[in-house]
Amino acid sequence: MSRLIIRKVAVLGAGVMGAQIAAHCANADLPVILFDLPAGEGDANGVVNKALTMMKKLDPAPFAAKDRSRFVEAANYGSDLARLGECDLVIEAIAEKMEWKLDLYAKVAPHLKPGVVFASNTSGLSIQALAAGMPEGLRSRFCGIHFFNPPRYMPLVELIPAAETDPAMLDGLEAWLTTRLGKSIVRAKDTPNFVANRVGVFSILAVLHHTARLGLAFDEVDLLTGPRIGRPKSATFRTADVVGLDTLAHVVGTMKATLPNDPWYGYFESPEWLRALIARGALGQKTRGGIYRKQGKQIQVLDLGLQDYRDSGGEVFPEVDAILKLKNPAEKFAQLAAHPHPQAQFLWSIFRDVFHYCAVHLGDIADNARDIDLAMRWGFGWAQGPFETWQAAGWGEVAKMIDDDIRHGRAMSNVPLPPWVFECDGVHAPEGSWSAAQSAPKPRVDLPVYQRQLYPDRVFGEAPDDRGETLWENAGVRLWRRADQDGRIGIVSITSKMHAIGEEVMDGMLEAIARAETDLDGLVIWHPAPFAVGANLQQVGEACRAGQFELLEKMVAKFQQTSMAIKHAQVPVVAAVQGMALGGGCEFAMHAAHRVMALESYVGLVEAGVGLIPAGGGSKEFALQAHTMARRAAGGEVFPYIQTAFQTIAMATVAKSAIEAIELGFARASDDVVFNAAELLYAAIRRARALAESAWRPALVDPAVKVAGRDGIATCELMLVNMAEGGFISAHDYRVAKAAATALCGGEVDSNSRVSEQWILEVERAQFVELLKTEKTQQRIAHMLETGKPLRN
């Protein structure tokens, strides 16, 4: 398969989706031209520029780093259409009106370069009808490319071909989206709302119907349909507010307009209360009020009985909550179906009707059951898709329960379950997932790009992954390898809860490095996210309460020894970072020979939050960076390079992407940023191999590191005095920050003194232990352990 080469992207439409698609392309080092209508007055590109300004204020941020916005150029349809000829991929993302899209296609088509890929980000319009609006010669390069909101963070992209779409082009686009933009692809059929929205919107309609039928409150339903059943915290009605009530009504309207023969057609209607909210402009989060609103500090919810808002609250009936906590899915579903409480009946009903809907429509809307399940995971954040939830609960027994409800008129539709449901024990098996259209199980697609995903998302019942060969392990670490990838590159995985770093992890890491030095060519630190949440605070807190400060100093010394072993190992150690790499986890990564980082890596030295400073070598690494940069700069002053690191550590700043981690000094410009986390281990193994084959050697220990000393500490203190006087920091914040300054500046020595790395390690360790002895720090540690939140004292 030839590679699809895309050097530049155009996005048509600077609305919510178009602007954020452009931002994510810029994150991936792609120059983008973002188009919209010319402004009515002033700057012709005013519409796009306003969208770019708004994106910089959003949280979560569409841009992975603030400077990425400079790679998005503003343009307009009035004067800039000729610039489309520069672009290899054009993504249309204007409003969901067929006539508007077709009119735009006619305008832009003459300006497109030969071989361009043109795709619509429509969320549910007919791709075939849109393709008909393209010149005949462009139709083979046209398809649907449906991103989910927000595009940077939501994995799912649905690819939808038209009849004339070139299959090879579609394969190339799938590979490009997967690796370059980090997306998870589902090939969808050209049916209304495609896969995820078709099932997701029906699921919302089922919730709306049963909420009304059983007289439940909106906040009560959100308690039931969130994490308790493996759905996002925003649950149902909060999600509707986030998405926009007008958007929800639009997609419901699309189903009503395009699916007149659907057996559930009678339910494709926005309820009266929803239409009333929209009519008065209460559209949800974007208008600061919808189903929920905020009054002062109080969240209020619409109460249909009161015809007004009330304070949000609600509770889950204890017996229902107990059922939801059952570990056995079969027992859980049986008890929900049998329990008379309205909340139990509600939960059984919404699951039953979604199972029923998916079974009836599987052959119409998806190639196989796996695609539906993964679409709901990737696009709606469900922990399990509908089919795997059904299968985990006992396929045959649940099918009988659904069938009984259909026969007795309790289900939303009386259409029977398809015969294949009763002919199998489930839809997912090692050989593949059931395709109703082909009456056979379908294996996963075998595009070469998926060979890079050593541990892809699996559905319940699918063949398990190769877990590799264990070479050695203890209570905190497993050393292993994948012979099918590179048996001479070891993988060391932390196995503690949240990958916290305690004594057993340090012992295990030291042993793994020693074994790698004698038996392997390289080592990769990898495990599923988070990378590591720092030191094991439980162990630290217990030792503090027992007054075991000598033991704690030895523990910190071992932490430093482990970090230095990572840095000076005789084989390259590559840190494969995904998710949170905080505190000690950040320090382990900083000491590696190289980092391969997933874009969504959140990296920082956060010790200040518990009244401590980095003491696993993190302070020392920033001091070394300052020394190196000063040596290269005219004048050779160290402190200018310390100042930024001091602010980063004192404020416990966390990089919100791998790109920001590089900017903040937690990683290097030469490190790799991987957009698809499923490719992280593959890339890290190959990076370790490349280092091993290129005569890599560990860095020399610098015997004379220039440090900022007393003058540097004093200058940092000047900043702290101003913050303390302004009431921005407490007295203990001041003490912690001064300890950080002392470690970064090499201790109480003359400015521009030269000291060893070991000297700086001893300074940071001494400062760390002194802080541990303070009552305020002990209180912060205890509070974090009890609540999971930092204490300001």
Coordinates of C-alpha atoms in Angstrom, one line a residue, residues 81 84 103-113 116 118 133-135 138:
L81 CA -9.8 30.1 -2.7
L84 CA -6.6 25.6 -1.9
D103 CA -23.0 25.1 -2.9
L104 CA -19.6 25.4 -1.3
Y105 CA -18.3 22.3 -3.2
A106 CA -19.2 24.0 -6.5
K107 CA -17.2 27.1 -5.5
V108 CA -14.1 25.3 -4.3
A109 CA -13.8 22.4 -6.8
P110 CA -12.1 24.5 -9.5
H111 CA -9.3 25.4 -7.1
L112 CA -8.4 21.9 -5.9
K113 CA -5.1 20.4 -6.9
V116 CA -6.3 16.1 -3.4
F118 CA -11.6 16.0 -0.1
G133 CA -22.1 17.5 -5.7
M134 CA -18.4 16.9 -6.6
P135 CA -17.0 17.0 -10.1
L138 CA -12.9 14.2 -7.8

